[in-house]
Each structure stands twice: as structure tokens, then as C-alpha cells.
Amino acid sequence: MNFGETLQTKRKAEGLTQEDLANKLLVSSKTISNWETNKTTPDIDNVIRISRLFDISLNNLLLEGSTMVENIKKKAEIKQSKVYLACSSITNLVFLFILAVSPIFGELPIIISCALAIGTFFNFFCVLYFSRRYMELSDGKWDNRTNKQKIWSVLLQSFKSTIK
């Protein structure tokens, strides 16, 4: 039995509606519906709440016929890729800014200029790698977008990650 089936079975056994369960878990009834149909999976905090509420072991919820562990790992990987993408992007912008304003404030020593240029070059490949990784992990979200939308999405996501 997968997670959605287990949740639905336990909820009905307790005589709860989706709305009742949603109120207990502080989520929307649409979220409960998505969990029960396996469209989405809850985060680890809600898995623990569900485990306690229905007195089900975490092993039963997470391991028996469930893809929840893979989904949690995937979400963590997406988050990590976004952080690396943001850091690489910001570092590249700083390197480029330093190189761009150095003629205004005085030339940098050749060794520092070379180090910045090399750092920018390699950092550019890090940005490309983590952008690609983020897109791969995000599955079908990217299939329906134009290239321009994809570029802006990656840039905005990296900017949002930086602000947080």
C-alpha cells in the first residue's frame, strides 16, 4: 500500500473528512487530496504529524511501497542545487563587477586580474552545471516553457535563494 492509500484508509477509519484532517495538520483540504492521490507528498514535518496522529510507524509510512523517501531526497537536491546556483551566480557577478570597475579606480595587479578572469571562467561552468541540474530535477515544469522563460526562471530562483 502506498502513502496515499495508507493515509486515505487511516483517515476514513478514524471517521475524518479531508477537511477535518487538513485542519488538524494545518494544511488545505486540497493538499490532503493531493497526498491521497499521490500527486504530491508531504514534507517530513507533516509525515511525523501524520505518524503521531494515526499511530503509524514512520517505517510503514516511508518505506512500504512509497516513493516518499525519493521525493524528499529530490526536494533536498533541488534546494541544494538552487543554493549552489545562487552562490555561483553571485560570485560571478562580483568577479565581473571587480573586473569592470578596476580601470576606473586603478588597475589591478596582473596576477589578481588573471585570477579573477580564471575564477569567472570556471564559475561560469558551475552556473551552467547547477542550472542544468536544477532543470533536470524539476521534471516536467520545464517542458512547457520557452528558452527565455527557462533562463528567467533560473535567474529568479537563484535571486530568491540569495534573499532567503
PDB file of C-alpha atoms in Angstrom:
ATOM      1  CA  MET A   1       0.000   0.000   0.000  1.00  0.00           C
ATOM      2  CA  ASN A   2       1.464   3.381  -0.980  1.00  0.00           C
ATOM      3  CA  PHE A   3       1.401   6.517   1.162  1.00  0.00           C
ATOM      4  CA  GLY A   4      -1.777   7.965  -0.380  1.00  0.00           C
ATOM      5  CA  GLU A   5      -3.727   4.763   0.112  1.00  0.00           C
ATOM      6  CA  THR A   6      -2.462   4.407   3.677  1.00  0.00           C
ATOM      7  CA  LEU A   7      -3.421   7.987   4.517  1.00  0.00           C
ATOM      8  CA  GLN A   8      -6.872   7.652   2.994  1.00  0.00           C
ATOM      9  CA  THR A   9      -7.517   4.323   4.748  1.00  0.00           C
ATOM     10  CA  LYS A  10      -6.430   5.639   8.153  1.00  0.00           C
ATOM     11  CA  ARG A  11      -8.352   8.887   7.716  1.00  0.00           C
ATOM     12  CA  LYS A  12     -11.569   7.064   6.876  1.00  0.00           C
ATOM     13  CA  ALA A  13     -11.031   4.568   9.706  1.00  0.00           C
ATOM     14  CA  GLU A  14     -10.858   7.494  12.120  1.00  0.00           C
ATOM     15  CA  GLY A  15     -14.025   8.954  10.611  1.00  0.00           C
ATOM     16  CA  LEU A  16     -12.313  12.122   9.446  1.00  0.00           C
ATOM     17  CA  THR A  17     -13.070  14.074   6.306  1.00  0.00           C
ATOM     18  CA  GLN A  18     -10.249  15.544   4.250  1.00  0.00           C
ATOM     19  CA  GLU A  19     -11.159  18.934   5.673  1.00  0.00           C
ATOM     20  CA  ASP A  20     -11.005  17.626   9.274  1.00  0.00           C
ATOM     21  CA  LEU A  21      -7.557  16.147   8.665  1.00  0.00           C
ATOM     22  CA  ALA A  22      -6.437  19.323   6.917  1.00  0.00           C
ATOM     23  CA  ASN A  23      -7.442  21.378   9.971  1.00  0.00           C
ATOM     24  CA  LYS A  24      -5.529  19.055  12.290  1.00  0.00           C
ATOM     25  CA  LEU A  25      -2.384  19.252  10.123  1.00  0.00           C
ATOM     26  CA  LEU A  26      -2.767  22.983   9.363  1.00  0.00           C
ATOM     27  CA  VAL A  27      -2.869  22.462   5.590  1.00  0.00           C
ATOM     28  CA  SER A  28      -5.613  22.833   2.974  1.00  0.00           C
ATOM     29  CA  SER A  29      -8.063  20.077   2.075  1.00  0.00           C
ATOM     30  CA  LYS A  30      -6.676  20.275  -1.490  1.00  0.00           C
ATOM     31  CA  THR A  31      -3.269  19.340  -0.067  1.00  0.00           C
ATOM     32  CA  ILE A  32      -4.775  16.278   1.633  1.00  0.00           C
ATOM     33  CA  SER A  33      -6.437  15.330  -1.653  1.00  0.00           C
ATOM     34  CA  ASN A  34      -3.119  15.634  -3.486  1.00  0.00           C
ATOM     35  CA  TRP A  35      -1.395  13.455  -0.884  1.00  0.00           C
ATOM     36  CA  GLU A  36      -4.095  10.791  -1.081  1.00  0.00           C
ATOM     37  CA  THR A  37      -3.909  10.668  -4.881  1.00  0.00           C
ATOM     38  CA  ASN A  38      -0.086  10.663  -4.741  1.00  0.00           C
ATOM     39  CA  LYS A  39       0.154  13.848  -6.802  1.00  0.00           C
ATOM     40  CA  THR A  40       2.369  15.359  -4.120  1.00  0.00           C
ATOM     41  CA  THR A  41       3.952  14.173  -0.909  1.00  0.00           C
ATOM     42  CA  PRO A  42       4.079  15.903   2.453  1.00  0.00           C
ATOM     43  CA  ASP A  43       7.242  17.345   3.896  1.00  0.00           C
ATOM     44  CA  ILE A  44       8.934  15.465   6.723  1.00  0.00           C
ATOM     45  CA  ASP A  45       7.226  17.552   9.435  1.00  0.00           C
ATOM     46  CA  ASN A  46       3.782  16.582   8.177  1.00  0.00           C
ATOM     47  CA  VAL A  47       4.834  12.947   7.816  1.00  0.00           C
ATOM     48  CA  ILE A  48       5.755  12.965  11.502  1.00  0.00           C
ATOM     49  CA  ARG A  49       2.435  14.626  12.424  1.00  0.00           C
ATOM     50  CA  ILE A  50       0.517  12.019  10.395  1.00  0.00           C
ATOM     51  CA  SER A  51       2.522   9.238  12.035  1.00  0.00           C
ATOM     52  CA  ARG A  52       1.622  10.520  15.503  1.00  0.00           C
ATOM     53  CA  LEU A  53      -1.995  11.302  14.653  1.00  0.00           C
ATOM     54  CA  PHE A  54      -2.764   7.858  13.280  1.00  0.00           C
ATOM     55  CA  ASP A  55      -0.243   5.952  15.407  1.00  0.00           C
ATOM     56  CA  ILE A  56       1.580   4.567  12.368  1.00  0.00           C
ATOM     57  CA  SER A  57       5.303   3.898  12.454  1.00  0.00           C
ATOM     58  CA  LEU A  58       7.455   6.059  10.228  1.00  0.00           C
ATOM     59  CA  ASN A  59       8.807   2.870   8.641  1.00  0.00           C
ATOM     60  CA  ASN A  60       5.330   1.972   7.447  1.00  0.00           C
ATOM     61  CA  LEU A  61       4.704   5.451   6.082  1.00  0.00           C
ATOM     62  CA  LEU A  62       8.056   5.996   4.427  1.00  0.00           C
ATOM     63  CA  LEU A  63       9.188   2.604   3.264  1.00  0.00           C
ATOM     64  CA  GLU A  64       6.302   0.307   2.389  1.00  0.00           C
ATOM     65  CA  GLY A  65       5.573   0.797  -1.312  1.00  0.00           C
ATOM     66  CA  SER A  66       6.120   4.521  -1.039  1.00  0.00           C
ATOM     67  CA  THR A  67       8.142   6.885  -3.187  1.00  0.00           C
ATOM     68  CA  MET A  68       8.133   9.440  -0.406  1.00  0.00           C
ATOM     69  CA  VAL A  69      11.786   8.950   0.545  1.00  0.00           C
ATOM     70  CA  GLU A  70      12.848   9.550  -3.062  1.00  0.00           C
ATOM     71  CA  ASN A  71      10.650  12.658  -3.244  1.00  0.00           C
ATOM     72  CA  ILE A  72      12.111  14.065  -0.033  1.00  0.00           C
ATOM     73  CA  LYS A  73      15.649  13.437  -1.326  1.00  0.00           C
ATOM     74  CA  LYS A  74      14.757  15.042  -4.638  1.00  0.00           C
ATOM     75  CA  LYS A  75      13.367  18.155  -2.929  1.00  0.00           C
ATOM     76  CA  ALA A  76      16.547  18.416  -0.847  1.00  0.00           C
ATOM     77  CA  GLU A  77      18.662  18.078  -4.000  1.00  0.00           C
ATOM     78  CA  ILE A  78      16.635  20.773  -5.762  1.00  0.00           C
ATOM     79  CA  LYS A  79      17.109  23.095  -2.806  1.00  0.00           C
ATOM     80  CA  GLN A  80      20.837  22.374  -2.701  1.00  0.00           C
ATOM     81  CA  SER A  81      21.178  22.995  -6.441  1.00  0.00           C
ATOM     82  CA  LYS A  82      19.365  26.329  -6.067  1.00  0.00           C
ATOM     83  CA  VAL A  83      21.734  27.390  -3.280  1.00  0.00           C
ATOM     84  CA  TYR A  84      24.827  26.430  -5.296  1.00  0.00           C
ATOM     85  CA  LEU A  85      23.392  28.158  -8.357  1.00  0.00           C
ATOM     86  CA  ALA A  86      22.765  31.338  -6.377  1.00  0.00           C
ATOM     87  CA  CYS A  87      26.251  31.317  -4.843  1.00  0.00           C
ATOM     88  CA  SER A  88      27.924  30.710  -8.200  1.00  0.00           C
ATOM     89  CA  SER A  89      25.862  33.427  -9.876  1.00  0.00           C
ATOM     90  CA  ILE A  90      26.605  35.999  -7.198  1.00  0.00           C
ATOM     91  CA  THR A  91      30.303  35.156  -7.163  1.00  0.00           C
ATOM     92  CA  ASN A  92      30.420  35.535 -10.927  1.00  0.00           C
ATOM     93  CA  LEU A  93      28.689  38.906 -10.732  1.00  0.00           C
ATOM     94  CA  VAL A  94      31.153  40.093  -8.090  1.00  0.00           C
ATOM     95  CA  PHE A  95      34.119  38.934 -10.166  1.00  0.00           C
ATOM     96  CA  LEU A  96      32.768  40.661 -13.260  1.00  0.00           C
ATOM     97  CA  PHE A  97      31.996  43.834 -11.314  1.00  0.00           C
ATOM     98  CA  ILE A  98      35.540  43.992  -9.930  1.00  0.00           C
ATOM     99  CA  LEU A  99      36.987  43.475 -13.399  1.00  0.00           C
ATOM    100  CA  ALA A 100      34.656  46.103 -14.889  1.00  0.00           C
ATOM    101  CA  VAL A 101      35.359  48.869 -12.345  1.00  0.00           C
ATOM    102  CA  SER A 102      39.072  48.267 -11.930  1.00  0.00           C
ATOM    103  CA  PRO A 103      40.020  50.685 -14.751  1.00  0.00           C
ATOM    104  CA  ILE A 104      38.019  53.404 -13.002  1.00  0.00           C
ATOM    105  CA  PHE A 105      39.648  53.017  -9.593  1.00  0.00           C
ATOM    106  CA  GLY A 106      43.083  51.956 -10.743  1.00  0.00           C
ATOM    107  CA  GLU A 107      44.405  48.924 -12.486  1.00  0.00           C
ATOM    108  CA  LEU A 108      44.630  45.689 -10.557  1.00  0.00           C
ATOM    109  CA  PRO A 109      47.892  43.796 -10.498  1.00  0.00           C
ATOM    110  CA  ILE A 110      48.123  41.342 -13.398  1.00  0.00           C
ATOM    111  CA  ILE A 111      48.058  38.309 -11.106  1.00  0.00           C
ATOM    112  CA  ILE A 112      44.783  39.418  -9.498  1.00  0.00           C
ATOM    113  CA  SER A 113      43.203  40.248 -12.854  1.00  0.00           C
ATOM    114  CA  CYS A 114      44.195  36.810 -14.165  1.00  0.00           C
ATOM    115  CA  ALA A 115      42.849  35.093 -11.042  1.00  0.00           C
ATOM    116  CA  LEU A 116      39.536  36.924 -11.374  1.00  0.00           C
ATOM    117  CA  ALA A 117      39.274  36.093 -15.076  1.00  0.00           C
ATOM    118  CA  ILE A 118      40.037  32.407 -14.442  1.00  0.00           C
ATOM    119  CA  GLY A 119      37.630  32.348 -11.487  1.00  0.00           C
ATOM    120  CA  THR A 120      34.892  33.886 -13.617  1.00  0.00           C
ATOM    121  CA  PHE A 121      35.524  31.372 -16.395  1.00  0.00           C
ATOM    122  CA  PHE A 122      35.298  28.326 -14.115  1.00  0.00           C
ATOM    123  CA  ASN A 123      32.452  29.786 -12.119  1.00  0.00           C
ATOM    124  CA  PHE A 124      30.503  30.236 -15.354  1.00  0.00           C
ATOM    125  CA  PHE A 125      30.660  26.452 -15.831  1.00  0.00           C
ATOM    126  CA  CYS A 126      29.422  25.964 -12.264  1.00  0.00           C
ATOM    127  CA  VAL A 127      26.439  28.191 -13.067  1.00  0.00           C
ATOM    128  CA  LEU A 128      25.724  26.151 -16.196  1.00  0.00           C
ATOM    129  CA  TYR A 129      26.052  22.852 -14.323  1.00  0.00           C
ATOM    130  CA  PHE A 130      23.762  23.816 -11.447  1.00  0.00           C
ATOM    131  CA  SER A 131      21.247  25.413 -13.810  1.00  0.00           C
ATOM    132  CA  ARG A 132      21.101  22.182 -15.786  1.00  0.00           C
ATOM    133  CA  ARG A 133      20.883  20.105 -12.594  1.00  0.00           C
ATOM    134  CA  TYR A 134      18.050  22.260 -11.258  1.00  0.00           C
ATOM    135  CA  MET A 135      16.144  21.932 -14.517  1.00  0.00           C
ATOM    136  CA  GLU A 136      16.628  18.144 -14.620  1.00  0.00           C
ATOM    137  CA  LEU A 137      15.380  17.724 -11.069  1.00  0.00           C
ATOM    138  CA  SER A 138      12.357  19.939 -11.670  1.00  0.00           C
ATOM    139  CA  ASP A 139      10.931  17.390 -14.154  1.00  0.00           C
ATOM    140  CA  GLY A 140       8.052  18.435 -16.397  1.00  0.00           C
ATOM    141  CA  LYS A 141       7.947  22.006 -15.183  1.00  0.00           C
ATOM    142  CA  TRP A 142      10.499  22.841 -17.867  1.00  0.00           C
ATOM    143  CA  ASP A 143       8.976  21.022 -20.812  1.00  0.00           C
ATOM    144  CA  ASN A 144       6.260  23.593 -21.427  1.00  0.00           C
ATOM    145  CA  ARG A 145       8.464  26.687 -21.152  1.00  0.00           C
ATOM    146  CA  THR A 146      10.307  28.628 -23.813  1.00  0.00           C
ATOM    147  CA  ASN A 147      14.066  29.075 -23.541  1.00  0.00           C
ATOM    148  CA  LYS A 148      13.592  32.690 -22.472  1.00  0.00           C
ATOM    149  CA  GLN A 149      11.200  31.637 -19.681  1.00  0.00           C
ATOM    150  CA  LYS A 150      13.659  28.957 -18.537  1.00  0.00           C
ATOM    151  CA  ILE A 151      16.524  31.444 -18.286  1.00  0.00           C
ATOM    152  CA  TRP A 152      14.426  33.947 -16.338  1.00  0.00           C
ATOM    153  CA  SER A 153      13.129  31.207 -14.035  1.00  0.00           C
ATOM    154  CA  VAL A 154      16.634  30.074 -13.165  1.00  0.00           C
ATOM    155  CA  LEU A 155      17.806  33.641 -12.597  1.00  0.00           C
ATOM    156  CA  LEU A 156      14.816  34.500 -10.413  1.00  0.00           C
ATOM    157  CA  GLN A 157      15.148  31.285  -8.404  1.00  0.00           C
ATOM    158  CA  SER A 158      18.809  31.981  -7.733  1.00  0.00           C
ATOM    159  CA  PHE A 159      17.927  35.559  -6.721  1.00  0.00           C
ATOM    160  CA  LYS A 160      15.164  34.313  -4.365  1.00  0.00           C
ATOM    161  CA  SER A 161      17.562  31.800  -2.798  1.00  0.00           C
ATOM    162  CA  THR A 162      20.049  34.591  -2.174  1.00  0.00           C
ATOM    163  CA  ILE A 163      17.497  36.768  -0.408  1.00  0.00           C
ATOM    164  CA  LYS A 164      16.353  33.968   1.903  1.00  0.00           C
TER     165      LYS A 164
END
